[in-house]
Short mmCIF file of C-alpha atoms (C1' of nucleotides) in Angstrom, two decimals:
data_model
loop_
_atom_site.label_atom_id
_atom_site.label_comp_id
_atom_site.label_asym_id
_atom_site.label_seq_id
_atom_site.Cartn_x
_atom_site.Cartn_y
_atom_site.Cartn_z
CA MET A 1 107.49 -37.93 -94.60
CA PRO A 2 110.73 -35.96 -94.01
CA ALA A 3 112.36 -33.97 -96.77
CA PRO A 4 114.68 -36.15 -98.87
CA ALA A 5 118.29 -36.13 -97.69
CA LYS A 6 120.43 -33.81 -99.72
CA LEU A 7 123.27 -35.41 -101.57
CA ARG A 8 125.67 -32.66 -100.60
CA PRO A 9 125.33 -30.54 -97.50
CA GLN A 10 124.49 -27.01 -98.61
CA LEU A 11 127.29 -24.51 -98.47
CA SER A 12 127.11 -21.58 -96.11
CA PRO A 13 129.47 -18.74 -95.18
CA ASP A 14 130.33 -20.56 -91.96
CA LEU A 15 131.19 -23.79 -93.75
CA VAL A 16 133.35 -21.90 -96.20
CA VAL A 17 135.20 -20.15 -93.38
CA GLU A 18 135.79 -23.43 -91.58
CA ALA A 19 137.16 -25.00 -94.72
CA ALA A 20 139.40 -21.98 -95.23
CA ALA A 21 140.70 -22.37 -91.68
CA LYS A 22 141.62 -25.97 -92.41
CA VAL A 23 143.43 -25.04 -95.60
CA LEU A 24 145.32 -22.20 -93.90
CA GLU A 25 146.48 -24.45 -91.09
CA ARG A 26 147.53 -27.19 -93.48
CA ASP A 27 149.05 -25.21 -96.36
CA GLY A 28 149.81 -21.75 -95.02
CA ILE A 29 148.92 -18.39 -96.48
CA ASP A 30 150.36 -19.23 -99.90
CA GLY A 31 148.21 -22.32 -100.09
CA LEU A 32 145.06 -20.44 -99.17
CA THR A 33 143.54 -20.16 -102.63
CA MET A 34 139.91 -20.09 -103.60
CA ARG A 35 140.43 -23.34 -105.48
CA ALA A 36 141.94 -25.05 -102.44
CA VAL A 37 139.09 -23.95 -100.19
CA ALA A 38 136.60 -25.14 -102.79
CA ALA A 39 138.38 -28.48 -103.07
CA GLU A 40 138.20 -28.87 -99.30
CA LEU A 41 134.43 -28.56 -99.66
CA LYS A 42 134.32 -30.81 -102.74
CA VAL A 43 132.96 -27.98 -104.77
CA GLN A 44 134.09 -25.88 -107.71
CA ALA A 45 135.85 -22.57 -106.99
CA PRO A 46 133.18 -20.29 -108.44
CA ALA A 47 130.70 -21.70 -105.94
CA LEU A 48 132.41 -19.69 -103.21
CA TYR A 49 131.47 -16.47 -104.91
CA TRP A 50 127.87 -17.07 -104.09
CA HIS A 51 128.72 -16.77 -100.38
CA PHE A 52 131.54 -14.19 -100.45
CA PRO A 53 131.98 -11.34 -102.90
CA ASN A 54 135.73 -11.94 -103.15
CA LYS A 55 138.74 -13.48 -101.46
CA ASP A 56 139.37 -10.42 -99.29
CA ALA A 57 135.96 -10.69 -97.65
CA LEU A 58 136.59 -14.36 -96.97
CA GLN A 59 139.91 -13.54 -95.33
CA VAL A 60 138.30 -10.93 -93.10
CA ALA A 61 135.68 -13.43 -91.98
CA LEU A 62 138.36 -16.07 -91.48
CA PHE A 63 140.45 -13.83 -89.27
CA ASP A 64 137.49 -13.01 -87.10
CA HIS A 65 136.66 -16.71 -86.88
CA LEU A 66 140.19 -17.49 -85.72
CA MET A 67 139.87 -14.91 -82.97
CA ALA A 68 136.65 -16.40 -81.62
CA ASP A 69 138.34 -18.54 -78.97
CA LEU A 70 140.80 -15.91 -77.82
CA ALA A 71 140.04 -15.67 -74.12
CA PHE A 72 142.04 -13.17 -72.13
CA ALA A 73 143.08 -14.37 -68.69
CA ILE A 74 143.69 -11.38 -66.46
CA ASP A 75 143.09 -10.54 -62.84
CA GLY A 76 142.14 -6.85 -63.05
CA ARG A 77 144.40 -5.65 -60.26
CA ASP A 78 146.83 -3.52 -62.26
CA TRP A 79 146.01 -2.30 -65.77
CA ARG A 80 149.66 -2.31 -66.80
CA GLU A 81 149.97 -5.93 -65.84
CA ASP A 82 146.68 -6.77 -67.52
CA ILE A 83 147.67 -5.13 -70.79
CA HIS A 84 151.03 -6.84 -70.66
CA LEU A 85 149.39 -10.21 -70.18
CA MET A 86 146.82 -9.65 -72.89
CA CYS A 87 149.47 -8.65 -75.39
CA HIS A 88 151.42 -11.81 -74.68
CA GLN A 89 148.27 -13.87 -74.94
CA LEU A 90 147.36 -12.29 -78.26
CA ARG A 91 150.86 -12.98 -79.54
CA ARG A 92 150.65 -16.64 -78.56
CA HIS A 93 147.17 -16.95 -80.03
CA LEU A 94 148.30 -15.57 -83.37
CA LEU A 95 151.49 -17.64 -83.41
CA ALA A 96 149.49 -20.80 -82.72
CA ARG A 97 147.24 -20.24 -85.75
CA ARG A 98 149.46 -20.49 -88.77
CA ASP A 99 149.82 -17.28 -90.76
CA SER A 100 146.73 -15.78 -89.13
CA ALA A 101 148.52 -12.45 -88.69
CA GLN A 102 148.99 -12.22 -92.45
CA LEU A 103 145.29 -12.45 -93.17
CA LEU A 104 144.56 -8.77 -92.72
CA PRO A 105 146.25 -6.19 -94.86
CA HIS A 106 144.29 -3.48 -93.07
CA GLY A 107 142.00 -3.03 -90.12
CA PHE A 108 141.62 -5.78 -87.58
CA PHE A 109 138.55 -4.73 -85.63
CA VAL A 110 135.97 -5.94 -88.06
CA GLY A 111 133.72 -8.79 -87.15
CA PRO A 112 131.91 -9.69 -83.97
CA ASN A 113 134.72 -11.59 -82.29
CA MET A 114 137.43 -8.99 -82.63
CA MET A 115 135.00 -6.31 -81.50
CA GLU A 116 134.17 -8.40 -78.48
CA GLN A 117 137.89 -8.55 -77.66
CA ALA A 118 138.11 -4.82 -78.19
CA GLU A 119 135.48 -4.31 -75.50
CA THR A 120 137.73 -5.96 -72.94
CA ILE A 121 140.78 -3.95 -73.92
CA LEU A 122 138.99 -0.62 -74.12
CA GLY A 123 137.29 -1.26 -70.80
CA ILE A 124 140.60 -1.73 -69.05
CA LEU A 125 142.18 1.36 -70.53
CA ILE A 126 139.18 3.61 -69.98
CA ARG A 127 138.66 2.44 -66.41
CA ALA A 128 142.38 3.02 -65.86
CA GLY A 129 141.74 6.67 -66.63
CA MET A 130 142.31 7.14 -70.34
CA THR A 131 139.98 9.17 -72.49
CA PRO A 132 138.03 7.00 -74.95
CA LYS A 133 140.02 8.48 -77.82
CA ASP A 134 143.37 7.76 -76.18
CA ALA A 135 142.18 4.26 -75.33
CA ALA A 136 141.21 3.68 -78.95
CA TYR A 137 144.55 4.90 -80.26
CA ALA A 138 146.45 2.92 -77.64
CA MET A 139 144.59 -0.27 -78.49
CA SER A 140 145.11 0.29 -82.19
CA THR A 141 148.82 0.96 -81.73
CA GLY A 142 149.26 -2.04 -79.48
CA VAL A 143 147.42 -4.54 -81.64
CA SER A 144 149.18 -3.23 -84.72
CA TYR A 145 152.50 -3.73 -82.94
CA ILE A 146 151.66 -7.30 -82.05
CA ILE A 147 150.40 -8.27 -85.49
CA THR A 148 153.46 -6.84 -87.19
CA TRP A 149 155.64 -8.48 -84.62
CA VAL A 150 154.07 -11.89 -85.08
CA ILE A 151 154.48 -11.75 -88.85
CA GLY A 152 158.16 -11.03 -88.31
CA GLU A 153 158.56 -13.64 -85.61
CA ALA A 154 156.92 -16.36 -87.69
CA ASP A 155 159.32 -15.45 -90.47
CA ILE A 156 162.29 -15.77 -88.15
CA LEU A 157 161.11 -19.12 -86.81
CA GLN A 158 160.63 -20.30 -90.37
CA ARG A 159 164.13 -19.25 -91.40
CA ARG A 160 165.58 -20.93 -88.33
CA LEU A 161 164.09 -24.17 -89.56
CA THR A 162 165.09 -23.87 -93.19
CA GLY A 163 168.58 -22.85 -92.20
CA HIS A 164 170.29 -20.12 -94.10
CA ASP A 165 169.15 -16.60 -94.71
CA GLY A 166 170.05 -14.58 -97.77
CA ASN A 167 169.47 -11.19 -96.20
CA ASP A 168 171.71 -11.98 -93.27
CA GLU A 169 174.47 -12.87 -95.68
CA LEU A 170 174.16 -9.59 -97.54
CA ALA A 171 174.18 -7.63 -94.29
CA HIS A 172 177.32 -9.43 -93.16
CA ARG A 173 179.11 -8.77 -96.42
CA LEU A 174 178.30 -5.08 -96.11
CA VAL A 175 179.39 -4.91 -92.49
CA ALA A 176 182.68 -6.52 -93.50
CA THR A 177 183.47 -3.44 -95.57
CA GLY A 178 183.97 -1.56 -92.31
CA ARG A 179 181.75 1.32 -93.39
CA TYR A 180 179.08 0.68 -90.79
CA PRO A 181 180.76 0.81 -87.38
CA TYR A 182 177.60 1.17 -85.29
CA PHE A 183 175.80 -1.51 -87.25
CA ALA A 184 178.74 -3.80 -86.72
CA GLN A 185 178.26 -3.42 -82.99
CA VAL A 186 174.61 -4.43 -83.09
CA ILE A 187 174.34 -6.95 -85.89
CA GLY A 188 174.29 -9.71 -83.33
CA ALA A 189 170.99 -8.38 -81.98
CA PHE A 190 169.35 -8.93 -85.38
CA GLU A 191 170.60 -12.43 -85.94
CA LEU A 192 168.42 -15.46 -85.89
CA GLY A 193 169.89 -16.65 -82.62
CA GLY A 194 168.76 -13.49 -80.85
CA ASP A 195 166.53 -13.28 -77.80
CA ILE A 196 163.27 -13.19 -79.68
CA GLU A 197 160.85 -12.98 -76.77
CA GLY A 198 163.03 -10.37 -75.12
CA GLN A 199 162.80 -8.23 -78.21
CA PHE A 200 159.03 -8.53 -78.20
CA ASP A 201 158.93 -7.47 -74.57
CA PHE A 202 161.26 -4.59 -75.31
CA GLY A 203 158.86 -2.95 -77.76
CA LEU A 204 155.86 -3.86 -75.66
CA ASN A 205 157.31 -2.29 -72.54
CA CYS A 206 158.18 0.86 -74.47
CA LEU A 207 154.58 1.15 -75.59
CA ILE A 208 153.13 0.52 -72.16
CA ALA A 209 155.50 3.08 -70.67
CA GLY A 210 154.14 5.51 -73.21
CA PHE A 211 150.57 4.59 -72.40
CA GLU A 212 151.25 5.30 -68.76
CA GLN A 213 151.82 8.95 -69.53
CA LEU A 214 148.26 9.26 -70.79
CA ILE A 215 146.81 8.53 -67.39
CA PRO A 216 146.42 11.51 -65.10
CA ARG A 217 148.30 11.12 -61.83
CA ARG A 218 146.33 11.45 -58.67
CA MET B 1 188.05 2.05 -134.28
CA PRO B 2 185.60 1.99 -131.34
CA ALA B 3 183.55 -1.07 -130.53
CA PRO B 4 180.36 -1.16 -132.60
CA ALA B 5 177.37 0.44 -130.89
CA LYS B 6 175.16 -2.14 -129.30
CA LEU B 7 171.65 -2.31 -130.60
CA ARG B 8 170.23 -2.54 -127.11
CA PRO B 9 171.90 -1.18 -124.00
CA GLN B 10 172.98 -4.10 -121.89
CA LEU B 11 170.90 -4.85 -118.87
CA SER B 12 172.35 -4.55 -115.39
CA PRO B 13 170.96 -4.92 -111.88
CA ASP B 14 170.85 -1.13 -111.56
CA LEU B 15 168.91 -0.68 -114.78
CA VAL B 16 166.45 -3.33 -113.69
CA VAL B 17 165.95 -1.64 -110.33
CA GLU B 18 165.39 1.73 -111.99
CA ALA B 19 162.82 0.25 -114.33
CA ALA B 20 161.12 -1.42 -111.37
CA ALA B 21 160.99 1.95 -109.59
CA LYS B 22 159.25 3.48 -112.58
CA VAL B 23 156.71 0.68 -112.76
CA LEU B 24 156.01 0.86 -109.02
CA GLU B 25 155.44 4.60 -109.14
CA ARG B 26 153.20 4.32 -112.19
CA ASP B 27 151.21 1.16 -111.46
CA GLY B 28 151.55 0.52 -107.73
CA ILE B 29 152.49 -2.68 -105.97
CA ASP B 30 149.91 -4.76 -107.83
CA GLY B 31 151.31 -3.60 -111.15
CA LEU B 32 154.86 -4.46 -110.17
CA THR B 33 155.21 -7.72 -112.06
CA MET B 34 158.28 -9.22 -113.64
CA ARG B 35 156.61 -8.89 -117.02
CA ALA B 36 155.89 -5.20 -116.49
CA VAL B 37 159.47 -4.46 -115.43
CA ALA B 38 160.73 -6.38 -118.43
CA ALA B 39 158.39 -4.48 -120.75
CA GLU B 40 159.70 -1.21 -119.33
CA LEU B 41 163.16 -2.36 -120.45
CA LYS B 42 161.85 -3.67 -123.79
CA VAL B 43 162.99 -7.13 -122.87
CA GLN B 44 161.35 -10.47 -122.17
CA ALA B 45 160.53 -11.36 -118.59
CA PRO B 46 162.95 -14.29 -118.24
CA ALA B 47 165.83 -11.90 -119.01
CA LEU B 48 165.47 -10.45 -115.52
CA TYR B 49 166.36 -13.78 -113.99
CA TRP B 50 169.87 -13.41 -115.25
CA HIS B 51 170.31 -10.40 -112.95
CA PHE B 52 168.15 -11.34 -109.98
CA PRO B 53 167.46 -14.83 -108.66
CA ASN B 54 163.78 -14.01 -108.08
CA LYS B 55 161.24 -11.26 -107.57
CA ASP B 56 161.91 -11.05 -103.83
CA ALA B 57 165.55 -10.15 -104.37
CA LEU B 58 164.53 -7.49 -106.85
CA GLN B 59 162.12 -6.00 -104.33
CA VAL B 60 164.79 -5.88 -101.65
CA ALA B 61 167.15 -4.07 -104.01
CA LEU B 62 164.35 -1.74 -105.08
CA PHE B 63 163.52 -0.78 -101.51
CA ASP B 64 167.12 0.03 -100.76
CA HIS B 65 167.29 2.07 -103.95
CA LEU B 66 164.24 4.09 -102.91
CA MET B 67 165.88 4.87 -99.58
CA ALA B 68 169.06 6.23 -101.20
CA ASP B 69 167.96 9.86 -101.14
CA LEU B 70 166.50 9.81 -97.66
CA ALA B 71 168.45 12.56 -95.94
CA PHE B 72 167.68 13.17 -92.30
CA ALA B 73 167.59 16.83 -91.30
CA ILE B 74 168.27 17.14 -87.58
CA ASP B 75 170.17 19.52 -85.37
CA GLY B 76 171.63 17.19 -82.77
CA ARG B 77 170.64 19.20 -79.73
CA ASP B 78 168.12 16.82 -78.17
CA TRP B 79 168.00 13.15 -79.09
CA ARG B 80 164.25 12.97 -78.41
CA GLU B 81 163.63 15.79 -80.83
CA ASP B 82 166.00 14.27 -83.36
CA ILE B 83 164.32 10.89 -83.27
CA HIS B 84 160.92 12.52 -83.52
CA LEU B 85 162.00 14.48 -86.59
CA MET B 86 163.62 11.47 -88.25
CA CYS B 87 160.54 9.36 -87.76
CA HIS B 88 158.38 12.01 -89.38
CA GLN B 89 160.86 12.36 -92.21
CA LEU B 90 160.92 8.62 -92.80
CA ARG B 91 157.13 8.58 -92.83
CA ARG B 92 156.98 11.34 -95.44
CA HIS B 93 159.69 9.69 -97.51
CA LEU B 94 157.81 6.40 -97.60
CA LEU B 95 154.46 8.07 -98.30
CA ALA B 96 155.99 10.00 -101.20
CA ARG B 97 157.20 6.81 -102.91
CA ARG B 98 154.10 4.88 -103.85
CA ASP B 99 153.70 1.56 -102.06
CA SER B 100 157.37 1.51 -101.04
CA ALA B 101 156.44 0.37 -97.53
CA GLN B 102 154.83 -2.74 -98.99
CA LEU B 103 158.01 -3.88 -100.69
CA LEU B 104 159.48 -5.64 -97.70
CA PRO B 105 157.69 -8.52 -96.05
CA HIS B 106 160.57 -8.87 -93.60
CA GLY B 107 163.76 -7.09 -92.59
CA PHE B 108 164.42 -3.58 -93.76
CA PHE B 109 168.10 -3.10 -92.95
CA VAL B 110 169.50 -4.90 -95.92
CA GLY B 111 171.36 -2.98 -98.56
CA PRO B 112 173.93 -0.21 -98.34
CA ASN B 113 171.50 2.70 -98.20
CA MET B 114 169.35 1.47 -95.35
CA MET B 115 172.44 0.51 -93.40
CA GLU B 116 173.82 3.98 -93.96
CA GLN B 117 170.59 5.40 -92.49
CA ALA B 118 170.89 2.96 -89.62
CA GLU B 119 174.29 4.41 -88.76
CA THR B 120 172.72 7.82 -88.17
CA ILE B 121 169.94 6.45 -86.02
CA LEU B 122 172.13 4.15 -83.96
CA GLY B 123 174.66 6.91 -83.45
CA ILE B 124 172.06 9.20 -81.94
CA LEU B 125 170.67 6.57 -79.61
CA ILE B 126 174.04 5.26 -78.46
CA ARG B 127 175.45 8.73 -77.88
CA ALA B 128 172.27 9.52 -75.94
CA GLY B 129 173.28 6.78 -73.55
CA MET B 130 171.65 3.58 -74.74
CA THR B 131 173.48 0.31 -74.86
CA PRO B 132 174.10 -0.87 -78.43
CA LYS B 133 171.61 -3.67 -77.94
CA ASP B 134 168.88 -1.34 -76.68
CA ALA B 135 169.64 1.04 -79.52
CA ALA B 136 169.26 -1.78 -82.03
CA TYR B 137 165.96 -2.90 -80.57
CA ALA B 138 164.68 0.65 -80.33
CA MET B 139 165.56 1.35 -83.96
CA SER B 140 163.99 -1.87 -85.09
CA THR B 141 160.80 -1.20 -83.12
CA GLY B 142 160.59 2.36 -84.38
CA VAL B 143 161.15 1.63 -88.05
CA SER B 144 158.77 -1.27 -87.87
CA TYR B 145 156.15 1.03 -86.35
CA ILE B 146 156.59 3.57 -89.13
CA ILE B 147 156.49 1.05 -91.97
CA THR B 148 153.34 -0.58 -90.63
CA TRP B 149 151.83 2.82 -90.05
CA VAL B 150 152.55 4.01 -93.57
CA ILE B 151 150.98 0.93 -95.11
CA GLY B 152 147.85 1.65 -93.09
CA GLU B 153 147.89 5.35 -93.81
CA ALA B 154 148.26 4.84 -97.56
CA ASP B 155 145.31 2.50 -97.36
CA ILE B 156 143.21 5.11 -95.56
CA LEU B 157 144.17 7.82 -98.04
CA GLN B 158 143.26 5.47 -100.86
CA ARG B 159 139.85 4.70 -99.37
CA ARG B 160 139.20 8.37 -98.82
CA LEU B 161 139.60 8.88 -102.53
CA THR B 162 137.58 5.93 -103.70
CA GLY B 163 134.80 6.80 -101.28
CA HIS B 164 133.07 4.06 -99.39
CA ASP B 165 134.56 1.40 -97.20
CA GLY B 166 133.12 -2.03 -96.71
CA ASN B 167 134.77 -2.74 -93.37
CA ASP B 168 133.49 0.50 -91.90
CA GLU B 169 130.00 -0.49 -92.87
CA LEU B 170 130.28 -3.86 -91.17
CA ALA B 171 131.64 -2.27 -88.01
CA HIS B 172 128.77 0.20 -87.93
CA ARG B 173 126.19 -2.52 -88.38
CA LEU B 174 127.71 -4.41 -85.49
CA VAL B 175 127.88 -1.34 -83.27
CA ALA B 176 124.21 -0.70 -84.01
CA THR B 177 123.36 -3.94 -82.22
CA GLY B 178 124.29 -2.20 -78.97
CA ARG B 179 126.50 -5.07 -77.85
CA TYR B 180 129.71 -3.07 -77.99
CA PRO B 181 129.26 -0.05 -75.71
CA TYR B 182 132.95 0.89 -75.45
CA PHE B 183 133.52 0.43 -79.13
CA ALA B 184 130.53 2.65 -79.82
CA GLN B 185 132.26 5.41 -77.89
CA VAL B 186 135.44 5.23 -79.93
CA ILE B 187 134.33 4.26 -83.39
CA GLY B 188 134.73 7.87 -84.46
CA ALA B 189 138.46 7.65 -83.78
CA PHE B 190 138.79 4.89 -86.38
CA GLU B 191 136.82 6.56 -89.12
CA LEU B 192 138.33 7.86 -92.28
CA GLY B 193 137.81 11.45 -91.24
CA GLY B 194 139.98 10.98 -88.15
CA ASP B 195 143.08 12.97 -87.25
CA ILE B 196 145.52 10.79 -89.10
CA GLU B 197 148.75 12.62 -88.32
CA GLY B 198 147.71 12.96 -84.70
CA GLN B 199 147.30 9.22 -84.50
CA PHE B 200 150.76 8.70 -85.95
CA ASP B 201 152.20 11.08 -83.38
CA PHE B 202 150.32 9.32 -80.64
CA GLY B 203 152.05 6.00 -81.22
CA LEU B 204 155.35 7.66 -81.93
CA ASN B 205 155.28 9.63 -78.68
CA CYS B 206 154.42 6.48 -76.76
CA LEU B 207 157.45 4.75 -78.20
CA ILE B 208 159.79 7.65 -77.54
CA ALA B 209 158.52 7.90 -73.97
CA GLY B 210 159.41 4.25 -73.63
CA PHE B 211 162.85 4.77 -75.16
CA GLU B 212 163.50 7.48 -72.62
CA GLN B 213 163.37 4.96 -69.83
CA LEU B 214 166.34 3.12 -71.33
CA ILE B 215 168.65 6.03 -70.77
CA PRO B 216 170.26 6.21 -67.35
CA ARG B 217 169.49 9.45 -65.48
CA ARG B 218 172.41 11.48 -64.40
"C1'" DA C 1 118.67 -20.22 -105.09
"C1'" DC C 2 122.81 -22.31 -105.64
"C1'" DC C 3 126.31 -24.64 -108.17
"C1'" DT C 4 129.09 -26.30 -112.57
"C1'" DG C 5 131.94 -25.78 -116.83
"C1'" DA C 6 134.49 -23.22 -119.40
"C1'" DA C 7 136.92 -19.46 -120.05
"C1'" DC C 8 139.52 -14.79 -119.44
"C1'" DA C 9 143.36 -12.38 -118.25
"C1'" DC C 10 146.75 -12.81 -115.79
"C1'" DC C 11 151.00 -14.55 -112.49
"C1'" DG C 12 156.37 -16.30 -111.16
"C1'" DT C 13 159.55 -19.25 -112.87
"C1'" DT C 14 162.15 -22.83 -115.77
"C1'" DC C 15 164.68 -24.21 -119.56
"C1'" DA C 16 166.15 -25.34 -124.05
"C1'" DA C 17 167.63 -22.75 -127.70
"C1'" DG C 18 169.61 -18.88 -129.90
"C1'" DT C 19 173.46 -15.16 -130.50
"C1'" DA D 1 177.55 -14.13 -121.21
"C1'" DC D 2 173.16 -12.73 -121.87
"C1'" DC D 3 168.68 -12.91 -123.85
"C1'" DT D 4 164.37 -15.13 -126.41
"C1'" DG D 5 160.44 -18.40 -127.12
"C1'" DA D 6 157.71 -21.44 -125.42
"C1'" DA D 7 155.91 -23.58 -121.87
"C1'" DC D 8 154.50 -25.16 -116.91
"C1'" DA D 9 151.73 -24.79 -113.15
"C1'" DC D 10 149.29 -21.93 -111.26
"C1'" DC D 11 146.13 -17.53 -109.77
"C1'" DG D 12 141.23 -14.55 -108.84
"C1'" DT D 13 137.17 -13.76 -111.07
"C1'" DT D 14 133.20 -13.74 -114.55
"C1'" DC D 15 129.38 -15.68 -116.66
"C1'" DA D 16 126.37 -18.48 -119.25
"C1'" DA D 17 124.32 -22.65 -118.38
"C1'" DG D 18 122.43 -26.21 -115.65
"C1'" DT D 19 119.30 -28.06 -111.67
#
DNA sequence: ACCTGAACACCGTTCAAGT
DNA sequence: ACCTGAACACCGTTCAAGT
């Protein structure tokens, strides 16, 4: 005779992470509370603490989970091109998973999935001629750039939807005083209507140009 | 006859910001609560809402306040050198004011002080030959790099003090599986004992190398 | 071993009421 | 005009108690 069916499926770290992913997608980072995740699992909040020591650990696991299906599509002909493509793909991946970039206050290469991705990136840079240390720093700088960028971009997209923007107003009032002549020239570049993808590429290309100098010419 | 002395000095936005600065320095970003700021002023928390619409607005004002005495020391001979110096000075300024880099989720050029600083930076880049738009993007990319960096660096310094680091442990366990050969080569670069200032310079030099390409050769 | 119930020590913010 | 008192609707986390 088989074991009696359990009334409730047992919790597990994986189930908790999947529930957290659902909550994050539905309610955003502010809605991602231990109680909400527990509710998603039809369980009381303290139950989660049997599987994760605290919310931080859950967020780390969640981020890694969200990076599991990040598959870089590159052709391996030119490392500059490959890195460029991968950075754009990482940006899109993060943007497509609501608030995922805000999950990690610090350190993104923890967990099996992110480390798997790191292998790809490091391989390209090292085979291109970088020292392992330079490759590590370059990867860290690049990913950090993208994560910070995506947080900012999501914020801009959000404010475009909700309409007006308090900070913009303040900046305009200050510019109107005439005390910031250079800023007055460039304030358009910071406005919500700006070329957002172009600005991403701008910083990205600067970084890649810098990376290029780390590779010995032959 | 002069007006009777008030029992309590009247509150003002400036006084609130100064109290908030004290609380931030003493208790860090987690201790910066409306109640704590109010207590510092010997006032009830709701009183603050007469002077600021919400906590976010207070944080924006506080950040600008903390940037008031940021004075760039440069000599104006070479723009690359100047930018390099300013970036290091901004890093030190932020590091010296506890958790200041964590005050701003989005947008750092709001408020008279930051815009004053922006004038200096934009001036250097535009006079070096950049278009205003490129100068704006370059400044934005650079400051964003530094702020993100400082948040990470403060975190590393903190973990160095408190000793052990859970994420490091996880990464080591995963590396020990042998499935991440490249990562195994570079894990030393990410450890707490790493050359932290060197890593900052690494990213910074990459960016500046990229900026250089925006300036037409003569 | 794994989860519930109840509680602790907080948050940001609102709002009627005071002065 | 400016602040208090009291409350609302939450948080993350702990811990004894249940099964």
